[in-house]
Amino acid sequence: MEEEKSKGEKRLQVNDYVVGSLPTVIYIPNFITESEQSQLLRHIYEVPASRWKFLKNRRLQNWGGVVHEKGLLPQALPSWLTKITQRIGQQTGLFPLPINHVLINEYLPDQGIMPHQDGPAYFPVVAILSLESPITIDFTPHPRSKEFETPMENKDSTLYESASGQINSPSTESTDSPKDEHHQFSVLLMPCSLLIFKDQAYIDYLHGIEDSESLSLDKVVNISEVIKLKELQNPCGSLHAVTSDVTQDIGQNNIFQRTSTRVSLTCRLVLKDSAC
Ligand SMILES: O=C(O)CCC(=O)C(=O)O
Ligand SMILES: [Fe+2]
């Protein structure tokens, strides 16, 4: 992989990591090592219990300050987080300023996050680091893409907005069908991986995780990760079938059963600092 040096960190050629048909969805496997994952998890679970905010179907920690319409009421990120956010900034080169906001979401196997947009408070690039267990994140064209809508009604919007401190535009639970079913896709997020989505994927798509213990691999665009997952689930299984006919194998067994907790770090940049 072609790489160049940038401020002590190797700059990745992010275009080499584009998955699916949108050029603005980037998936980097093994962005951190397993030992870095363990260190992060240790920090996450060592914080005082009061750091956790409980939502209807998951809990989260908010780091960096409170996000509201006027911008961010900033609070410095702890060093165990800046270690990783600086690396994301330097290796991807996709953030014009240091990442200043991190949400840590914890999902039990039957928990997810409803389809939503992250909204205009953030610079339109999101980096999501996945820890502990795999999950699929689904992208759906916004029913009214191109224009930013405010929420009308949704399952957990009140809790989500107040407790997470972010300005979100969750899906409206409307019966509108997406503009083009064929443009729905999923990305399989393995532990230690980094997902980045930006621009069109940020603005014209909703993203979400089903609150179900069974996740479909049908629409996954990063197929090589599906193969890895199947190897993990069935190390002595029919590997030859996987390598000889990937599509057929995925078609035969395309449900992934979640059995353990997943933790994610959503790393973003709030451009407006409301303290200024
Ligand atoms: O946990 C994830 O992968 C998604 C989190 C997310 O979409 C958010 O925090 O806005
Ligand atoms: Fe999000």
Coordinates of C-alpha atoms and ligand atoms in Angstrom, one line a residue, residues 116 118 207 268, ligand 2:
H116 CA -30.4 9.1 11.2
D118 CA -25.5 13.3 12.0
H207 CA -27.1 5.4 8.6
R268 CA -16.1 14.2 14.6
Ligands
FE2 FE -24.5 8.7 13.3

